[in-house]
PDB file of C-alpha atoms and ligand atoms in Angstrom:
ATOM      1  CA  UNK A 915     -10.771   5.436  18.093  1.00  0.00           C
ATOM      2  CA  UNK A 916     -12.366   7.042  14.444  1.00  0.00           C
ATOM      3  CA  UNK A 917      -9.346   7.110  11.742  1.00  0.00           C
ATOM      4  CA  UNK A 918      -8.726  10.122  10.423  1.00  0.00           C
ATOM      5  CA  UNK A 919      -8.662  10.652   6.616  1.00  0.00           C
ATOM      6  CA  UNK A 920      -7.428  12.996   4.203  1.00  0.00           C
ATOM      7  CA  UNK A 921      -9.149  13.877   0.949  1.00  0.00           C
ATOM      8  CA  UNK A 922      -7.042  15.322  -1.651  1.00  0.00           C
ATOM      9  CA  UNK A 923      -8.754  14.432  -4.492  1.00  0.00           C
ATOM     10  CA  UNK A 924     -12.593  15.524  -5.993  1.00  0.00           C
ATOM     11  CA  UNK A 925     -14.183  11.852  -5.214  1.00  0.00           C
ATOM     12  CA  UNK A 926     -17.592  10.797  -6.242  1.00  0.00           C
ATOM     13  CA  UNK A 927     -20.754  10.955  -3.374  1.00  0.00           C
ATOM     14  CA  UNK A 928     -20.618   7.170  -4.002  1.00  0.00           C
ATOM     15  CA  UNK A 929     -16.890   6.942  -2.547  1.00  0.00           C
ATOM     16  CA  UNK A 930     -16.839   9.966  -0.247  1.00  0.00           C
ATOM     17  CA  UNK A 931     -20.174   9.138   1.383  1.00  0.00           C
ATOM     18  CA  UNK A 932     -19.420   5.670   2.495  1.00  0.00           C
ATOM     19  CA  UNK A 933     -15.949   6.956   3.367  1.00  0.00           C
ATOM     20  CA  UNK A 934     -17.703   9.813   5.821  1.00  0.00           C
ATOM     21  CA  UNK A 935     -19.342   7.018   6.697  1.00  0.00           C
ATOM     22  CA  UNK A 936     -16.567   5.044   8.138  1.00  0.00           C
ATOM     23  CA  UNK A 937     -14.128   8.021   9.093  1.00  0.00           C
ATOM     24  CA  UNK A 938     -13.242  11.156  10.019  1.00  0.00           C
ATOM     25  CA  UNK A 939     -12.605  12.884   6.875  1.00  0.00           C
ATOM     26  CA  UNK A 940     -11.027  16.314   6.228  1.00  0.00           C
ATOM     27  CA  UNK A 941     -11.791  17.554   2.780  1.00  0.00           C
ATOM     28  CA  UNK A 942      -7.921  19.134   1.569  1.00  0.00           C
ATOM     29  CA  UNK A 943      -9.032  19.547  -1.825  1.00  0.00           C
ATOM     30  CA  UNK A 944     -12.058  21.524  -1.167  1.00  0.00           C
ATOM     31  CA  UNK A 945     -10.465  23.161   1.580  1.00  0.00           C
ATOM     32  CA  UNK A 946     -10.453  27.085   1.683  1.00  0.00           C
ATOM     33  CA  UNK A 947      -7.724  27.015   3.838  1.00  0.00           C
ATOM     34  CA  UNK A 948      -5.544  24.079   3.072  1.00  0.00           C
ATOM     35  CA  UNK A 949      -2.400  25.144   5.430  1.00  0.00           C
ATOM     36  CA  UNK A 950      -4.657  25.685   8.717  1.00  0.00           C
ATOM     37  CA  UNK A 951      -6.292  22.232   7.735  1.00  0.00           C
ATOM     38  CA  UNK A 952      -2.529  20.530   7.773  1.00  0.00           C
ATOM     39  CA  UNK A 953      -2.204  22.224  11.075  1.00  0.00           C
ATOM     40  CA  UNK A 954      -4.964  21.412  13.103  1.00  0.00           C
ATOM     41  CA  UNK A 955      -5.509  18.018  11.433  1.00  0.00           C
ATOM     42  CA  UNK A 956      -2.616  16.654   9.760  1.00  0.00           C
ATOM     43  CA  UNK A 957      -0.773  15.116  12.896  1.00  0.00           C
ATOM     44  CA  UNK A 958      -4.296  12.759  13.198  1.00  0.00           C
ATOM     45  CA  UNK A 959      -3.957  12.108   9.678  1.00  0.00           C
ATOM     46  CA  UNK A 960      -3.174   8.159   9.362  1.00  0.00           C
ATOM     47  CA  UNK A 961      -4.799   7.680   5.991  1.00  0.00           C
ATOM     48  CA  UNK A 962      -5.085   9.479   2.325  1.00  0.00           C
ATOM     49  CA  UNK A 963      -7.587   8.881  -0.128  1.00  0.00           C
ATOM     50  CA  UNK A 964      -6.734  10.940  -3.731  1.00  0.00           C
ATOM     51  CA  UNK A 965      -7.095  10.630  -7.539  1.00  0.00           C
ATOM     52  CA  UNK A 966      -4.912   8.681 -10.332  1.00  0.00           C
ATOM     53  CA  UNK A 967      -4.128  11.827 -11.466  1.00  0.00           C
ATOM     54  CA  UNK A 968      -2.915  13.613  -7.694  1.00  0.00           C
ATOM     55  CA  UNK A 969       0.428  14.481  -7.932  1.00  0.00           C
ATOM     56  CA  UNK A 970       1.264  14.173  -3.979  1.00  0.00           C
ATOM     57  CA  UNK A 971       4.232  15.918  -2.685  1.00  0.00           C
ATOM     58  CA  UNK A 972       6.494  15.028  -0.604  1.00  0.00           C
ATOM     59  CA  UNK A 973       5.880  18.143   1.375  1.00  0.00           C
ATOM     60  CA  UNK A 974       2.384  17.597   2.273  1.00  0.00           C
ATOM     61  CA  UNK A 975       3.149  14.100   3.326  1.00  0.00           C
ATOM     62  CA  UNK A 976       5.806  15.755   5.650  1.00  0.00           C
ATOM     63  CA  UNK A 977       3.070  17.085   7.655  1.00  0.00           C
ATOM     64  CA  UNK A 978       1.174  13.719   8.149  1.00  0.00           C
ATOM     65  CA  UNK A 979       3.463  12.222  10.212  1.00  0.00           C
ATOM     66  CA  UNK A 980       0.905   9.515  11.532  1.00  0.00           C
ATOM     67  CA  UNK A 981      -0.049   8.642   7.986  1.00  0.00           C
ATOM     68  CA  UNK A 982      -0.113   4.978   7.270  1.00  0.00           C
ATOM     69  CA  UNK A 983      -1.792   4.569   4.111  1.00  0.00           C
ATOM     70  CA  UNK A 984      -2.074   6.020   0.838  1.00  0.00           C
ATOM     71  CA  UNK A 985      -5.446   4.717  -1.248  1.00  0.00           C
ATOM     72  CA  UNK A 986      -4.951   5.878  -5.010  1.00  0.00           C
ATOM     73  CA  UNK A 987      -8.726   6.355  -6.614  1.00  0.00           C
ATOM     74  CA  UNK A 988      -7.263   5.059  -9.409  1.00  0.00           C
ATOM     75  CA  UNK A 989      -5.002   1.808 -11.412  1.00  0.00           C
ATOM     76  CA  UNK A 990      -2.279   4.809 -12.091  1.00  0.00           C
ATOM     77  CA  UNK A 991      -0.277   6.252  -9.079  1.00  0.00           C
ATOM     78  CA  UNK A 992       2.127   7.453 -10.745  1.00  0.00           C
ATOM     79  CA  UNK A 993       1.813  11.190  -8.462  1.00  0.00           C
ATOM     80  CA  UNK A 994       2.471   9.148  -5.502  1.00  0.00           C
ATOM     81  CA  UNK A 995       5.915   9.680  -4.722  1.00  0.00           C
ATOM     82  CA  UNK A 996       6.616   5.354  -4.050  1.00  0.00           C
ATOM     83  CA  UNK A 997      10.495   6.066  -2.583  1.00  0.00           C
ATOM     84  CA  UNK A 998       8.953   8.565  -0.162  1.00  0.00           C
ATOM     85  CA  UNK A 999       6.174   5.992   1.439  1.00  0.00           C
ATOM     86  CA  UNK A1000       8.977   3.165   1.199  1.00  0.00           C
ATOM     87  CA  UNK A1001      11.370   4.950   3.468  1.00  0.00           C
ATOM     88  CA  UNK A1002       7.857   6.184   5.939  1.00  0.00           C
ATOM     89  CA  UNK A1003       6.543   2.644   5.554  1.00  0.00           C
ATOM     90  CA  UNK A1004       3.731   4.286   3.801  1.00  0.00           C
ATOM     91  CA  UNK A1005       1.635   0.948   1.905  1.00  0.00           C
ATOM     92  CA  UNK A1006      -0.222   2.493  -1.021  1.00  0.00           C
ATOM     93  CA  UNK A1007      -3.060   1.059  -2.539  1.00  0.00           C
ATOM     94  CA  UNK A1008      -5.159   1.900  -5.618  1.00  0.00           C
ATOM     95  CA  UNK A1009      -7.613  -0.277  -8.035  1.00  0.00           C
ATOM     96  CA  UNK A1010      -6.343  -2.658 -10.530  1.00  0.00           C
ATOM     97  CA  UNK A1011      -8.237  -4.296 -12.826  1.00  0.00           C
ATOM     98  CA  UNK A1012     -11.784  -2.873 -12.506  1.00  0.00           C
ATOM     99  CA  UNK A1013     -11.144  -0.292 -14.836  1.00  0.00           C
ATOM    100  CA  UNK A1014      -9.266  -2.498 -17.704  1.00  0.00           C
ATOM    101  CA  UNK A1015     -12.219  -3.732 -20.188  1.00  0.00           C
ATOM    102  CA  UNK A1016     -13.421   0.698 -20.411  1.00  0.00           C
ATOM    103  CA  UNK A1017      -9.975   2.032 -20.639  1.00  0.00           C
ATOM    104  CA  UNK A1018      -9.244  -0.463 -23.028  1.00  0.00           C
ATOM    105  CA  UNK A1019     -13.108   0.052 -24.869  1.00  0.00           C
ATOM    106  CA  UNK A1020     -12.181   3.836 -25.416  1.00  0.00           C
ATOM    107  CA  UNK A1021      -8.587   3.225 -26.462  1.00  0.00           C
ATOM    108  CA  UNK A1022     -10.672   1.839 -29.365  1.00  0.00           C
ATOM    109  CA  UNK A1023     -13.231   4.112 -29.547  1.00  0.00           C
ATOM    110  CA  UNK A1024     -10.382   6.438 -29.844  1.00  0.00           C
ATOM    111  CA  UNK A1025      -8.639   4.650 -32.534  1.00  0.00           C
ATOM    112  CA  UNK A1026     -11.914   4.180 -34.723  1.00  0.00           C
ATOM    113  CA  UNK A1027     -13.597   8.049 -34.292  1.00  0.00           C
ATOM    114  CA  UNK A1028      -9.759   9.351 -35.730  1.00  0.00           C
ATOM    115  CA  UNK A1029      -9.373   6.723 -38.717  1.00  0.00           C
ATOM    116  CA  UNK A1030     -13.277   7.001 -39.818  1.00  0.00           C
ATOM    117  CA  UNK A1031     -13.492  10.639 -38.893  1.00  0.00           C
ATOM    118  CA  UNK A1032     -16.290   9.686 -36.601  1.00  0.00           C
ATOM    119  CA  UNK A1033     -16.476  13.597 -35.322  1.00  0.00           C
ATOM    120  CA  UNK A1034     -16.729  15.074 -38.485  1.00  0.00           C
ATOM    121  CA  UNK A1035     -19.017  12.522 -39.970  1.00  0.00           C
ATOM    122  CA  UNK A1036     -21.832  13.398 -36.877  1.00  0.00           C
ATOM    123  CA  UNK A1037     -20.911  16.831 -37.267  1.00  0.00           C
ATOM    124  CA  UNK A1038     -21.275  17.020 -40.958  1.00  0.00           C
ATOM    125  CA  UNK A1039     -25.285  15.346 -40.530  1.00  0.00           C
ATOM    126  CA  UNK A1040     -26.373  18.115 -37.540  1.00  0.00           C
ATOM    127  CA  UNK A1041     -24.992  20.686 -39.862  1.00  0.00           C
ATOM    128  CA  UNK A1042     -27.076  19.596 -42.724  1.00  0.00           C
ATOM    129  CA  UNK A1043     -24.209  19.343 -44.909  1.00  0.00           C
ATOM    130  CA  UNK A1044     -25.463  15.909 -46.116  1.00  0.00           C
ATOM    131  CA  UNK A1045     -28.075  17.082 -48.492  1.00  0.00           C
ATOM    132  CA  UNK A1046     -25.485  19.126 -50.299  1.00  0.00           C
ATOM    133  CA  UNK A1047     -23.406  15.507 -50.574  1.00  0.00           C
ATOM    134  CA  UNK A1048     -21.425  12.778 -49.211  1.00  0.00           C
ATOM    135  CA  UNK A1049     -18.871  13.215 -46.826  1.00  0.00           C
ATOM    136  CA  UNK A1050     -15.313  12.694 -47.364  1.00  0.00           C
ATOM    137  CA  UNK A1051     -14.020   8.955 -47.352  1.00  0.00           C
ATOM    138  CA  UNK A1052     -11.531   7.490 -44.830  1.00  0.00           C
ATOM    139  CA  UNK A1053      -9.518   4.807 -43.600  1.00  0.00           C
ATOM    140  CA  UNK A1054      -9.948   1.429 -43.279  1.00  0.00           C
ATOM    141  CA  UNK A1055      -8.261  -0.368 -40.136  1.00  0.00           C
ATOM    142  CA  UNK A1056      -8.484  -3.892 -41.183  1.00  0.00           C
ATOM    143  CA  UNK A1057      -5.002  -4.426 -41.959  1.00  0.00           C
ATOM    144  CA  UNK A1058      -3.370  -1.683 -40.147  1.00  0.00           C
ATOM    145  CA  UNK A1059      -1.035  -2.149 -37.901  1.00  0.00           C
ATOM    146  CA  UNK A1060      -1.397  -0.392 -34.204  1.00  0.00           C
ATOM    147  CA  UNK A1061       1.733  -0.500 -32.178  1.00  0.00           C
ATOM    148  CA  UNK A1062       1.204  -0.019 -28.171  1.00  0.00           C
ATOM    149  CA  UNK A1063       3.249   1.471 -25.901  1.00  0.00           C
ATOM    150  CA  UNK A1064       3.500  -0.554 -22.665  1.00  0.00           C
ATOM    151  CA  UNK A1065       1.652  -4.378 -22.962  1.00  0.00           C
ATOM    152  CA  UNK A1066       0.215  -4.467 -19.404  1.00  0.00           C
ATOM    153  CA  UNK A1067      -3.384  -5.252 -18.379  1.00  0.00           C
ATOM    154  CA  UNK A1068      -4.799  -2.563 -20.150  1.00  0.00           C
ATOM    155  CA  UNK A1069      -2.472  -2.619 -23.363  1.00  0.00           C
ATOM    156  CA  UNK A1070      -3.051  -6.347 -23.698  1.00  0.00           C
ATOM    157  CA  UNK A1071      -6.832  -5.442 -23.559  1.00  0.00           C
ATOM    158  CA  UNK A1072      -6.364  -3.369 -26.241  1.00  0.00           C
ATOM    159  CA  UNK A1073      -4.642  -4.996 -28.494  1.00  0.00           C
ATOM    160  CA  UNK A1074      -7.111  -8.065 -28.229  1.00  0.00           C
ATOM    161  CA  UNK A1075     -10.002  -5.133 -29.242  1.00  0.00           C
ATOM    162  CA  UNK A1076      -7.613  -4.464 -32.316  1.00  0.00           C
ATOM    163  CA  UNK A1077      -7.138  -7.770 -33.216  1.00  0.00           C
ATOM    164  CA  UNK A1078     -10.861  -8.024 -33.143  1.00  0.00           C
ATOM    165  CA  UNK A1079     -10.736  -5.137 -35.709  1.00  0.00           C
ATOM    166  CA  UNK A1080      -8.358  -7.134 -37.477  1.00  0.00           C
ATOM    167  CA  UNK A1081      -5.461  -4.575 -37.028  1.00  0.00           C
ATOM    168  CA  UNK A1082      -2.196  -6.180 -36.738  1.00  0.00           C
ATOM    169  CA  UNK A1083      -0.686  -5.981 -33.076  1.00  0.00           C
ATOM    170  CA  UNK A1084       3.094  -5.118 -32.123  1.00  0.00           C
ATOM    171  CA  UNK A1085       4.245  -3.659 -29.310  1.00  0.00           C
ATOM    172  CA  UNK A1086       7.365  -2.488 -27.425  1.00  0.00           C
ATOM    173  CA  UNK A1087       7.477  -2.185 -23.502  1.00  0.00           C
ATOM    174  CA  UNK A1088      10.908  -3.619 -20.669  1.00  0.00           C
ATOM    175  CA  UNK A1089      10.392  -7.106 -22.311  1.00  0.00           C
ATOM    176  CA  UNK A1090       8.972  -9.062 -24.793  1.00  0.00           C
ATOM    177  CA  UNK A1091       5.408 -10.944 -22.632  1.00  0.00           C
ATOM    178  CA  UNK A1092       5.345 -14.734 -22.865  1.00  0.00           C
ATOM    179  CA  UNK A1093       1.378 -14.743 -23.148  1.00  0.00           C
ATOM    180  CA  UNK A1094       1.111 -12.867 -26.727  1.00  0.00           C
ATOM    181  CA  UNK A1095       1.733 -13.971 -29.691  1.00  0.00           C
ATOM    182  CA  UNK A1096       1.972 -10.551 -31.023  1.00  0.00           C
ATOM    183  CA  UNK A1097       5.358  -9.177 -32.243  1.00  0.00           C
ATOM    184  CA  UNK A1098       7.708  -7.122 -29.744  1.00  0.00           C
ATOM    185  CA  UNK A1099       9.519  -4.086 -31.035  1.00  0.00           C
ATOM    186  CA  UNK A1100      12.350  -3.784 -28.509  1.00  0.00           C
ATOM    187  CA  UNK A1101      12.592   0.211 -29.519  1.00  0.00           C
ATOM    188  CA  UNK A1102       9.723   2.669 -29.234  1.00  0.00           C
ATOM    189  CA  UNK A1103      10.870   4.443 -32.491  1.00  0.00           C
ATOM    190  CA  UNK A1104      11.198   0.982 -34.245  1.00  0.00           C
ATOM    191  CA  UNK A1105       7.337   0.736 -33.450  1.00  0.00           C
ATOM    192  CA  UNK A1106       6.573   4.063 -34.268  1.00  0.00           C
ATOM    193  CA  UNK A1107       8.235   3.413 -37.391  1.00  0.00           C
ATOM    194  CA  UNK A1108       5.868   0.218 -38.232  1.00  0.00           C
ATOM    195  CA  UNK A1109       2.862   1.498 -36.779  1.00  0.00           C
ATOM    196  CA  UNK A1110      -0.007   3.190 -37.707  1.00  0.00           C
ATOM    197  CA  UNK A1111      -1.224   3.943 -34.685  1.00  0.00           C
ATOM    198  CA  UNK A1112       0.716   3.972 -31.457  1.00  0.00           C
ATOM    199  CA  UNK A1113      -1.195   3.767 -28.779  1.00  0.00           C
ATOM    200  CA  UNK A1114       0.427   5.157 -25.434  1.00  0.00           C
ATOM    201  CA  UNK A1115      -0.824   2.434 -22.003  1.00  0.00           C
ATOM    202  CA  UNK A1116       2.125   2.304 -20.346  1.00  0.00           C
ATOM    203  CA  UNK A1117       2.039   3.920 -16.744  1.00  0.00           C
ATOM    204  CA  UNK A1118       2.857   7.612 -16.118  1.00  0.00           C
ATOM    205  CA  UNK A1119       6.241   8.706 -13.703  1.00  0.00           C
ATOM    206  CA  UNK A1120       9.391  10.291 -14.088  1.00  0.00           C
ATOM    207  CA  UNK A1121      10.417   6.960 -15.671  1.00  0.00           C
ATOM    208  CA  UNK A1122       8.402   7.739 -19.256  1.00  0.00           C
ATOM    209  CA  UNK A1123       8.017  11.244 -18.942  1.00  0.00           C
ATOM    210  CA  UNK A1124       7.830  12.652 -22.880  1.00  0.00           C
ATOM    211  CA  UNK A1125       8.870   9.311 -23.990  1.00  0.00           C
ATOM    212  CA  UNK A1126       6.682  10.407 -27.062  1.00  0.00           C
ATOM    213  CA  UNK A1127       9.477  13.445 -28.436  1.00  0.00           C
ATOM    214  CA  UNK A1128       9.701  15.153 -31.444  1.00  0.00           C
ATOM    215  CA  UNK A1129      11.715  11.998 -32.646  1.00  0.00           C
ATOM    216  CA  UNK A1130       9.272   9.109 -32.002  1.00  0.00           C
ATOM    217  CA  UNK A1131       6.760  11.482 -33.784  1.00  0.00           C
ATOM    218  CA  UNK A1132       9.103  11.670 -36.865  1.00  0.00           C
ATOM    219  CA  UNK A1133       9.161   8.146 -36.818  1.00  0.00           C
ATOM    220  CA  UNK A1134       5.546   6.880 -36.452  1.00  0.00           C
ATOM    221  CA  UNK A1135       5.127  10.265 -39.961  1.00  0.00           C
ATOM    222  CA  UNK A1136       2.458  11.338 -41.660  1.00  0.00           C
ATOM    223  CA  UNK A1137       0.977   7.277 -41.430  1.00  0.00           C
ATOM    224  CA  UNK A1138       0.231   7.760 -38.152  1.00  0.00           C
ATOM    225  CA  UNK A1139      -1.692   8.672 -35.673  1.00  0.00           C
ATOM    226  CA  UNK A1140      -0.974   9.158 -31.787  1.00  0.00           C
ATOM    227  CA  UNK A1141      -3.801   7.280 -29.089  1.00  0.00           C
ATOM    228  CA  UNK A1142      -2.947   8.340 -25.200  1.00  0.00           C
ATOM    229  CA  UNK A1143      -5.214   6.767 -23.377  1.00  0.00           C
ATOM    230  CA  UNK A1144      -2.655   6.532 -20.623  1.00  0.00           C
ATOM    231  CA  UNK A1145      -0.924  10.142 -19.198  1.00  0.00           C
ATOM    232  CA  UNK A1146      -0.538  13.128 -20.952  1.00  0.00           C
ATOM    233  CA  UNK A1147       3.065  13.274 -19.287  1.00  0.00           C
ATOM    234  CA  UNK A1148       4.261  10.670 -21.481  1.00  0.00           C
ATOM    235  CA  UNK A1149       3.362  12.357 -24.754  1.00  0.00           C
ATOM    236  CA  UNK A1150       6.044  15.835 -25.250  1.00  0.00           C
ATOM    237  CA  UNK A1151       3.120  18.071 -25.806  1.00  0.00           C
ATOM    238  CA  UNK A1152       4.752  20.796 -27.143  1.00  0.00           C
ATOM    239  CA  UNK A1153       6.489  18.148 -29.823  1.00  0.00           C
ATOM    240  CA  UNK A1154       3.316  16.740 -30.814  1.00  0.00           C
ATOM    241  CA  UNK A1155       1.200  19.765 -31.725  1.00  0.00           C
ATOM    242  CA  UNK A1156       4.159  20.722 -33.292  1.00  0.00           C
ATOM    243  CA  UNK A1157       4.242  17.635 -35.280  1.00  0.00           C
ATOM    244  CA  UNK A1158       0.115  17.629 -35.840  1.00  0.00           C
ATOM    245  CA  UNK A1159       0.704  21.542 -37.087  1.00  0.00           C
ATOM    246  CA  UNK A1160       3.272  20.652 -39.607  1.00  0.00           C
ATOM    247  CA  UNK A1161       1.729  17.229 -40.857  1.00  0.00           C
ATOM    248  CA  UNK A1162       4.186  15.515 -39.467  1.00  0.00           C
ATOM    249  CA  UNK A1163       1.783  12.820 -38.006  1.00  0.00           C
ATOM    250  CA  UNK A1164      -1.969  12.106 -39.428  1.00  0.00           C
ATOM    251  CA  UNK A1165      -3.919  12.543 -36.010  1.00  0.00           C
ATOM    252  CA  UNK A1166      -3.798  12.403 -32.760  1.00  0.00           C
ATOM    253  CA  UNK A1167      -7.145  10.814 -30.130  1.00  0.00           C
ATOM    254  CA  UNK A1168      -6.414  11.989 -26.919  1.00  0.00           C
ATOM    255  CA  UNK A1169      -8.237  10.940 -23.525  1.00  0.00           C
ATOM    256  CA  UNK A1170      -5.342  12.444 -21.584  1.00  0.00           C
ATOM    257  CA  UNK A1171      -3.117  15.728 -21.103  1.00  0.00           C
ATOM    258  CA  UNK A1172      -0.246  16.971 -19.192  1.00  0.00           C
ATOM    259  CA  UNK A1173      -2.324  19.871 -17.066  1.00  0.00           C
ATOM    260  CA  UNK A1174      -6.078  18.655 -17.028  1.00  0.00           C
ATOM    261  CA  UNK A1175      -7.894  19.661 -17.802  1.00  0.00           C
ATOM    262  CA  UNK A1176      -5.994  22.468 -19.815  1.00  0.00           C
ATOM    263  CA  UNK A1177      -5.906  21.264 -23.234  1.00  0.00           C
ATOM    264  CA  UNK A1178      -3.109  23.250 -25.188  1.00  0.00           C
ATOM    265  CA  UNK A1179      -5.495  25.704 -27.568  1.00  0.00           C
ATOM    266  CA  UNK A1180      -3.649  24.686 -31.227  1.00  0.00           C
ATOM    267  CA  UNK A1181      -5.308  21.642 -30.074  1.00  0.00           C
ATOM    268  CA  UNK A1182      -8.669  22.660 -30.127  1.00  0.00           C
ATOM    269  CA  UNK A1183      -8.712  24.274 -33.535  1.00  0.00           C
ATOM    270  CA  UNK A1184      -7.662  20.736 -35.390  1.00  0.00           C
ATOM    271  CA  UNK A1185      -9.669  18.957 -37.355  1.00  0.00           C
ATOM    272  CA  UNK A1186      -7.339  15.595 -37.472  1.00  0.00           C
ATOM    273  CA  UNK A1187      -7.571  15.297 -34.026  1.00  0.00           C
ATOM    274  CA  UNK A1188     -10.200  13.773 -31.480  1.00  0.00           C
ATOM    275  CA  UNK A1189     -10.353  15.232 -27.994  1.00  0.00           C
ATOM    276  CA  UNK A1190     -11.958  14.040 -24.740  1.00  0.00           C
ATOM    277  CA  UNK A1191     -12.311  15.076 -20.778  1.00  0.00           C
ATOM    278  CA  UNK A1192     -10.191  11.422 -19.022  1.00  0.00           C
ATOM    279  CA  UNK A1193     -12.831  10.012 -19.363  1.00  0.00           C
ATOM    280  CA  UNK A1194     -10.966   6.114 -20.026  1.00  0.00           C
ATOM    281  CA  UNK A1195     -12.914   4.336 -16.527  1.00  0.00           C
ATOM    282  CA  UNK A1196     -15.546   7.203 -16.645  1.00  0.00           C
ATOM    283  CA  UNK A1197     -19.095   4.556 -16.607  1.00  0.00           C
ATOM    284  CA  UNK A1198     -20.888   4.296 -13.314  1.00  0.00           C
ATOM    285  CA  UNK A1199     -20.046   0.119 -13.287  1.00  0.00           C
ATOM    286  CA  UNK A1200     -16.066   0.858 -13.495  1.00  0.00           C
ATOM    287  CA  UNK A1201     -16.010   4.320 -11.835  1.00  0.00           C
ATOM    288  CA  UNK A1202     -18.682   2.713  -8.523  1.00  0.00           C
ATOM    289  CA  UNK A1203     -16.092  -0.939  -8.462  1.00  0.00           C
ATOM    290  CA  UNK A1204     -12.962   1.735  -8.256  1.00  0.00           C
ATOM    291  CA  UNK A1205     -14.470   3.538  -5.290  1.00  0.00           C
ATOM    292  CA  UNK A1206     -15.044   0.464  -3.588  1.00  0.00           C
ATOM    293  CA  UNK A1207     -11.934  -1.261  -4.634  1.00  0.00           C
ATOM    294  CA  UNK A1208     -10.926   2.305  -3.308  1.00  0.00           C
ATOM    295  CA  UNK A1209     -12.809   1.815   0.339  1.00  0.00           C
ATOM    296  CA  UNK A1210     -11.470  -1.514   0.760  1.00  0.00           C
ATOM    297  CA  UNK A1211      -8.053  -0.873   0.506  1.00  0.00           C
ATOM    298  CA  UNK A1212      -8.563   1.477   3.712  1.00  0.00           C
ATOM    299  CA  UNK A1213     -10.848  -0.686   5.034  1.00  0.00           C
ATOM    300  CA  UNK A1214      -9.091  -3.749   5.236  1.00  0.00           C
ATOM    301  CA  UNK A1215      -6.072  -1.996   6.256  1.00  0.00           C
ATOM    302  CA  UNK A1216      -7.373  -0.030   9.462  1.00  0.00           C
ATOM    303  CA  UNK A1217      -9.077  -3.835  10.445  1.00  0.00           C
ATOM    304  CA  UNK A1218      -5.251  -5.404  10.462  1.00  0.00           C
ATOM    305  CA  UNK A1219      -6.409  -8.153   7.500  1.00  0.00           C
ATOM    306  CA  UNK A1220      -5.248  -8.748   4.036  1.00  0.00           C
ATOM    307  CA  UNK A1221      -4.840  -5.175   1.617  1.00  0.00           C
ATOM    308  CA  UNK A1222      -7.325  -6.072  -1.868  1.00  0.00           C
ATOM    309  CA  UNK A1223      -5.084  -3.832  -3.839  1.00  0.00           C
ATOM    310  CA  UNK A1224      -1.066  -3.229  -2.918  1.00  0.00           C
ATOM    311  CA  UNK A1225       0.598  -1.676  -5.624  1.00  0.00           C
ATOM    312  CA  UNK A1226       3.524  -4.275  -7.232  1.00  0.00           C
ATOM    313  CA  UNK A1227       6.807  -2.030  -5.661  1.00  0.00           C
ATOM    314  CA  UNK A1228       5.333  -2.022  -2.169  1.00  0.00           C
ATOM    315  CA  UNK A1229       3.277  -5.317  -2.541  1.00  0.00           C
TER     316      UNK A1229
HETATM  317  C1  LIG B 598      -8.945   8.136 -13.394  1.00  0.00           C
HETATM  318  C2  LIG B 598      -7.163   7.505 -14.224  1.00  0.00           C
HETATM  319  O1  LIG B 598      -9.796   8.900 -14.109  1.00  0.00           O
HETATM  320  O2  LIG B 598      -7.339   4.780 -12.829  1.00  0.00           O
HETATM  321  C3  LIG B 598      -6.288   6.268 -13.749  1.00  0.00           C
HETATM  322  O3  LIG B 598      -5.295   6.012 -13.056  1.00  0.00           O
HETATM  323  O4  LIG B 598      -6.508   7.913 -14.501  1.00  0.00           O
HETATM  324  C4  LIG B 598      -8.622   6.945 -14.380  1.00  0.00           C
HETATM  325  O5  LIG B 598      -9.630   6.191 -14.312  1.00  0.00           O
HETATM  326  C5  LIG B 598      -9.295   8.642 -11.857  1.00  0.00           C
HETATM  327  O6  LIG B 598      -7.902   7.830 -11.241  1.00  0.00           O
HETATM  328  C6  LIG B 598      -9.717   9.236 -11.397  1.00  0.00           C
HETATM  329  O7  LIG B 598      -9.707   9.957 -10.023  1.00  0.00           O
END
């Protein structure tokens, strides 16, 4: 019997088409009548495919009594109720490693864009203002401190890049890491106080919800820029808007938001903020590699073979 899958996110064709060739796919994301789809197909669904940012409520999973595997098209699985999955014996897989370099590149780009005013400089040329004089001076990165929140695979790749730019790297997280020489700072507030750039690179989810709050932003202060390539939920967005409006911090470079694709309107009008549409992993090469791994996880499971990328909690 061809296994049946429920698709709860918008998938690129290079993932969706191969999945359709092997599985009976039910497109819950595009369905006009989702309850009807669940009522008819739910009892037979054995696999679920979702995006990194997709929040999967347990009430949805309750309607999939035969569910065996959730394959996340993304490294972050903060939207998956992991404890619930453990209880029901549902395997959860994701796409680590293949996107690390691209996401780190993007974090580095945001540091460069915010420090060197590159968005404004580019507009300066297009608007013809250059003929009337030079653009404002900006800020050197060399010698400045990058404080990384969450030194996992992506955090380390960011640290290596920023170090190559001549920055000092410090970090905080649950514990010091043995394989790096960078300075460990035990608390986020102390890291923010030290940092010229506070780079958010930890997983999302309940444990990190609003970790970057008004107090952390106050510690970052007027010398500091917040960079976030991880999850919007890690930052208290209203507190960030307030800190930017009142000049508490210097600026922000954001690739992720709490309620994508909705961006808090005040941010859209700010010149000291660079806003990107969650494109950290959005290169052809990386999205293809993510698609291949997302599919390989399903294929291995349904073939009874070792699954390449289970999430660590359920490994
Ligand atoms: C993707 C991501 O945009 O990997 C993640 O956790 O957030 C991004 O790489 C997303 O997963 C695409 O569904």
